[in-house]
Amino acid sequence: MHPSTMSDYTISAIGHIQSPYKQKFAIPRQPRLVPEAKAKLIFAPDFNREEFVRGLDEFSHIWLLFRFHETADKGYSAMVRPPRLGGNARKGVFATRATFRPNAIGMSAVKLEGIEYKNGQLSLLLAGIDLLDGTPIIDIKPYLPYSDSMPEASAGFADTRPETHMSVEFTPEVLDFIAQQTQYPDLQAFISNVLKQDPRPAYKKQKDGQQSYGMTLYNYNICWQVNESHNLVTSIENT
């Protein structure tokens, strides 16, 4: 074996994500499933120059390579249980997009909505994000439809877009709160689409009866109840 294949490499983050997802719970399992999930990529000082992104605004979507920073220290497993299979079947880690990987590296194709240079800080404005707040970004590449999109490809156990048939309703008090805030005009749709992905653990989905949950999106604590396939958002308040 050539010595170069056995080398260790040091990779430095080029920036980090400012995301509405403040905890792993409720993050969509793939990018672009919740289009209203807006985020910023904040460039690190060494890369905080417009030259690094010159021409990037010609592309509608980009690839983000990132590090699973919250699980990287937990090691990896050769076999994992994909949530898509209900947590009951085991697959090889390289046949999944699980977080517990040898190098803890992930990738997401997201929408690029703009490039911002404000008060001396370079940022990318993104949509359809599926990353935890603070996620380190290690590389950016433009998405190339002619090369990256392969309509004839098959995808094994994840061959179709996940659908849950979950409905979402808000109490009048929650709707009033959402209407009064102006910072996030798509907040109601954002919450709805997050809950329609049914973020509950797989084993919880098999249980009958009403279940109560909470999550943090942006700077809001949100509580809701699940009864079969119906979600009722019962409260929302500032963190």
Short mmCIF file of C-alpha atoms in Angstrom, two decimals:
data_model
loop_
_atom_site.label_atom_id
_atom_site.label_comp_id
_atom_site.label_asym_id
_atom_site.label_seq_id
_atom_site.Cartn_x
_atom_site.Cartn_y
_atom_site.Cartn_z
CA MET A 1 0.00 0.00 0.00
CA HIS A 2 1.33 3.42 -0.93
CA PRO A 3 2.30 5.44 2.18
CA SER A 4 0.12 8.38 1.12
CA THR A 5 -3.02 6.29 1.59
CA MET A 6 -2.17 5.84 5.27
CA SER A 7 -1.53 9.51 6.06
CA ASP A 8 -3.44 11.60 8.55
CA TYR A 9 -4.79 14.93 7.35
CA THR A 10 -5.65 18.13 9.15
CA ILE A 11 -8.66 20.03 7.81
CA SER A 12 -9.57 23.51 9.00
CA ALA A 13 -13.08 24.91 8.85
CA ILE A 14 -13.63 27.71 6.35
CA GLY A 15 -16.68 28.94 8.23
CA HIS A 16 -19.70 27.88 10.24
CA ILE A 17 -23.47 27.75 9.85
CA GLN A 18 -25.95 30.03 11.60
CA SER A 19 -29.00 27.80 11.51
CA PRO A 20 -32.53 27.91 12.93
CA TYR A 21 -31.96 24.37 14.23
CA LYS A 22 -30.50 24.72 17.72
CA GLN A 23 -30.62 21.00 18.54
CA LYS A 24 -30.39 17.77 16.55
CA PHE A 25 -34.02 16.91 17.26
CA ALA A 26 -36.34 18.12 14.45
CA ILE A 27 -33.60 18.62 11.83
CA PRO A 28 -34.78 17.13 8.50
CA ARG A 29 -32.84 14.02 7.58
CA GLN A 30 -31.95 15.38 4.14
CA PRO A 31 -31.49 18.88 2.68
CA ARG A 32 -34.27 20.80 0.90
CA LEU A 33 -37.11 18.86 2.55
CA VAL A 34 -38.00 22.09 4.39
CA PRO A 35 -37.44 24.96 1.91
CA GLU A 36 -38.26 27.60 4.56
CA ALA A 37 -35.22 26.61 6.65
CA LYS A 38 -33.02 29.68 6.08
CA ALA A 39 -29.42 29.92 7.26
CA LYS A 40 -26.15 31.79 6.86
CA LEU A 41 -22.68 30.51 6.22
CA ILE A 42 -20.34 32.83 8.13
CA PHE A 43 -16.79 32.74 6.76
CA ALA A 44 -13.82 32.35 9.10
CA PRO A 45 -11.28 35.22 9.19
CA ASP A 46 -8.79 33.54 6.82
CA PHE A 47 -11.52 33.21 4.16
CA ASN A 48 -13.45 36.39 4.84
CA ARG A 49 -12.73 37.94 1.45
CA GLU A 50 -15.02 38.35 -1.53
CA GLU A 51 -12.38 36.88 -3.84
CA PHE A 52 -13.10 33.42 -2.43
CA VAL A 53 -16.69 33.46 -3.74
CA ARG A 54 -16.32 35.52 -6.91
CA GLY A 55 -18.57 33.92 -9.53
CA LEU A 56 -20.44 31.76 -7.04
CA ASP A 57 -23.58 33.89 -7.47
CA GLU A 58 -23.90 32.42 -10.97
CA PHE A 59 -25.04 29.12 -9.38
CA SER A 60 -28.46 28.48 -7.83
CA HIS A 61 -27.33 25.62 -5.58
CA ILE A 62 -24.13 24.58 -3.85
CA TRP A 63 -22.65 21.57 -2.11
CA LEU A 64 -21.58 22.02 1.49
CA LEU A 65 -19.05 19.64 3.00
CA PHE A 66 -19.21 19.78 6.78
CA ARG A 67 -18.26 18.02 9.98
CA PHE A 68 -20.72 16.33 12.32
CA HIS A 69 -19.20 18.27 15.18
CA GLU A 70 -21.61 17.13 17.90
CA THR A 71 -21.12 13.40 17.28
CA ALA A 72 -17.53 13.29 15.98
CA ASP A 73 -16.13 12.39 19.40
CA LYS A 74 -18.49 9.42 19.73
CA GLY A 75 -16.62 7.37 17.14
CA TYR A 76 -18.13 5.37 14.32
CA SER A 77 -19.90 2.09 13.66
CA ALA A 78 -19.55 -0.32 10.76
CA MET A 79 -23.30 -1.01 10.92
CA VAL A 80 -26.04 1.53 11.63
CA ARG A 81 -29.84 1.57 11.82
CA PRO A 82 -31.21 4.09 9.27
CA PRO A 83 -34.29 5.99 10.54
CA ARG A 84 -35.79 5.54 7.06
CA LEU A 85 -36.11 1.83 7.87
CA GLY A 86 -37.75 2.48 11.21
CA GLY A 87 -34.57 1.86 13.17
CA ASN A 88 -35.09 -1.90 12.84
CA ALA A 89 -32.78 -2.87 9.96
CA ARG A 90 -28.99 -2.60 9.94
CA LYS A 91 -26.97 -1.32 6.99
CA GLY A 92 -23.28 -0.68 6.45
CA VAL A 93 -22.38 2.89 7.39
CA PHE A 94 -21.08 3.54 3.86
CA ALA A 95 -24.52 2.58 2.49
CA THR A 96 -26.12 5.37 4.54
CA ARG A 97 -25.74 9.04 5.41
CA ALA A 98 -25.52 8.33 9.13
CA THR A 99 -23.60 10.74 11.33
CA PHE A 100 -21.36 8.13 12.99
CA ARG A 101 -18.75 7.93 10.24
CA PRO A 102 -14.97 7.30 10.35
CA ASN A 103 -14.19 10.93 9.48
CA ALA A 104 -17.50 12.48 10.61
CA ILE A 105 -17.90 14.28 7.26
CA GLY A 106 -21.28 15.06 5.73
CA MET A 107 -22.53 16.80 2.61
CA SER A 108 -25.63 18.74 1.69
CA ALA A 109 -26.85 20.29 -1.55
CA VAL A 110 -28.65 23.52 -0.63
CA LYS A 111 -30.09 26.57 -2.36
CA LEU A 112 -27.88 29.65 -2.58
CA GLU A 113 -30.10 32.71 -2.17
CA GLY A 114 -27.39 35.34 -2.11
CA ILE A 115 -23.95 36.52 -1.08
CA GLU A 116 -23.73 39.15 1.63
CA TYR A 117 -20.82 41.35 2.63
CA LYS A 118 -21.96 43.43 5.58
CA ASN A 119 -19.96 45.23 8.25
CA GLY A 120 -16.81 43.52 7.06
CA GLN A 121 -18.29 40.00 7.26
CA LEU A 122 -18.73 37.74 4.23
CA SER A 123 -21.70 35.36 4.36
CA LEU A 124 -23.72 33.09 2.10
CA LEU A 125 -27.52 33.18 2.39
CA LEU A 126 -28.90 29.65 2.17
CA ALA A 127 -32.26 27.87 2.09
CA GLY A 128 -33.38 24.28 2.54
CA ILE A 129 -30.67 23.73 5.12
CA ASP A 130 -30.47 20.56 7.25
CA LEU A 131 -27.55 21.53 9.49
CA LEU A 132 -27.26 22.19 13.20
CA ASP A 133 -26.42 25.69 14.35
CA GLY A 134 -22.64 26.08 14.58
CA THR A 135 -21.81 23.29 12.12
CA PRO A 136 -18.25 23.74 10.77
CA ILE A 137 -18.08 23.96 6.98
CA ILE A 138 -14.93 22.49 5.44
CA ASP A 139 -15.58 23.12 1.74
CA ILE A 140 -18.03 24.60 -0.79
CA LYS A 141 -18.53 23.44 -4.36
CA PRO A 142 -21.03 24.65 -6.98
CA TYR A 143 -23.82 22.25 -7.87
CA LEU A 144 -23.64 21.26 -11.55
CA PRO A 145 -26.99 19.96 -12.87
CA TYR A 146 -25.53 18.27 -15.96
CA SER A 147 -23.10 16.28 -13.82
CA ASP A 148 -24.60 16.05 -10.33
CA SER A 149 -28.20 15.25 -11.31
CA MET A 150 -28.72 11.66 -12.49
CA PRO A 151 -32.46 11.00 -12.93
CA GLU A 152 -31.83 7.37 -13.89
CA ALA A 153 -30.02 6.60 -10.62
CA SER A 154 -31.50 4.18 -8.09
CA ALA A 155 -31.26 4.71 -4.35
CA GLY A 156 -31.99 1.40 -2.67
CA PHE A 157 -34.00 1.72 0.55
CA ALA A 158 -34.10 5.55 0.19
CA ASP A 159 -35.35 5.66 -3.38
CA THR A 160 -38.29 8.02 -2.78
CA ARG A 161 -38.84 11.27 -0.94
CA PRO A 162 -40.06 10.51 2.61
CA GLU A 163 -43.74 11.23 3.15
CA THR A 164 -45.51 11.03 6.51
CA HIS A 165 -49.07 12.26 5.84
CA MET A 166 -48.87 14.24 9.09
CA SER A 167 -51.24 17.18 9.54
CA VAL A 168 -50.38 20.29 11.56
CA GLU A 169 -52.68 22.65 13.44
CA PHE A 170 -51.94 25.68 15.64
CA THR A 171 -53.84 26.94 18.66
CA PRO A 172 -55.24 30.49 18.32
CA GLU A 173 -52.68 31.74 20.86
CA VAL A 174 -49.79 30.36 18.80
CA LEU A 175 -51.19 31.88 15.61
CA ASP A 176 -51.45 35.26 17.35
CA PHE A 177 -47.82 35.02 18.48
CA ILE A 178 -46.65 34.13 14.97
CA ALA A 179 -48.65 36.99 13.44
CA GLN A 180 -47.16 39.52 15.84
CA GLN A 181 -43.52 38.64 15.17
CA THR A 182 -42.04 40.11 11.99
CA GLN A 183 -38.51 38.72 11.91
CA TYR A 184 -39.45 35.41 10.25
CA PRO A 185 -42.31 35.86 7.73
CA ASP A 186 -42.34 32.13 6.88
CA LEU A 187 -42.37 30.95 10.50
CA GLN A 188 -45.73 29.18 10.36
CA ALA A 189 -44.87 27.33 7.15
CA PHE A 190 -41.43 26.52 8.55
CA ILE A 191 -42.84 24.96 11.73
CA SER A 192 -45.49 23.08 9.71
CA ASN A 193 -43.00 21.55 7.30
CA VAL A 194 -40.63 20.55 10.11
CA LEU A 195 -43.45 18.72 11.89
CA LYS A 196 -44.71 17.11 8.68
CA GLN A 197 -41.33 15.35 8.52
CA ASP A 198 -42.31 13.67 11.83
CA PRO A 199 -39.06 14.19 13.75
CA ARG A 200 -39.97 11.70 16.49
CA PRO A 201 -37.64 8.75 17.14
CA ALA A 202 -38.68 5.66 15.21
CA TYR A 203 -39.72 3.73 18.32
CA LYS A 204 -42.07 6.54 19.37
CA LYS A 205 -43.94 6.35 16.08
CA GLN A 206 -45.11 2.85 16.94
CA LYS A 207 -46.80 3.94 20.18
CA ASP A 208 -50.46 4.82 20.51
CA GLY A 209 -51.93 7.73 22.42
CA GLN A 210 -51.07 11.39 22.72
CA GLN A 211 -47.40 12.35 22.92
CA SER A 212 -45.92 15.74 23.84
CA TYR A 213 -42.68 17.22 22.49
CA GLY A 214 -40.67 20.41 22.40
CA MET A 215 -38.03 21.89 20.10
CA THR A 216 -36.09 25.08 19.58
CA LEU A 217 -36.23 26.82 16.19
CA TYR A 218 -34.50 30.18 15.77
CA ASN A 219 -34.96 31.81 19.19
CA TYR A 220 -38.29 30.16 19.98
CA ASN A 221 -39.24 27.26 22.23
CA ILE A 222 -42.09 25.38 20.54
CA CYS A 223 -44.27 22.70 22.13
CA TRP A 224 -46.66 20.41 20.32
CA GLN A 225 -48.73 17.28 20.77
CA VAL A 226 -48.95 14.29 18.44
CA ASN A 227 -52.03 12.09 18.28
CA GLU A 228 -51.75 9.44 15.55
CA SER A 229 -51.00 11.50 12.40
CA HIS A 230 -52.08 14.89 13.76
CA ASN A 231 -49.82 17.55 15.27
CA LEU A 232 -51.18 20.38 17.43
CA VAL A 233 -48.76 23.21 18.21
CA THR A 234 -49.78 24.26 21.71
CA SER A 235 -47.29 26.96 22.68
CA ILE A 236 -44.47 29.14 21.40
CA GLU A 237 -42.32 31.54 23.39
CA ASN A 238 -39.00 33.29 23.24
CA THR A 239 -36.01 31.38 24.56
#
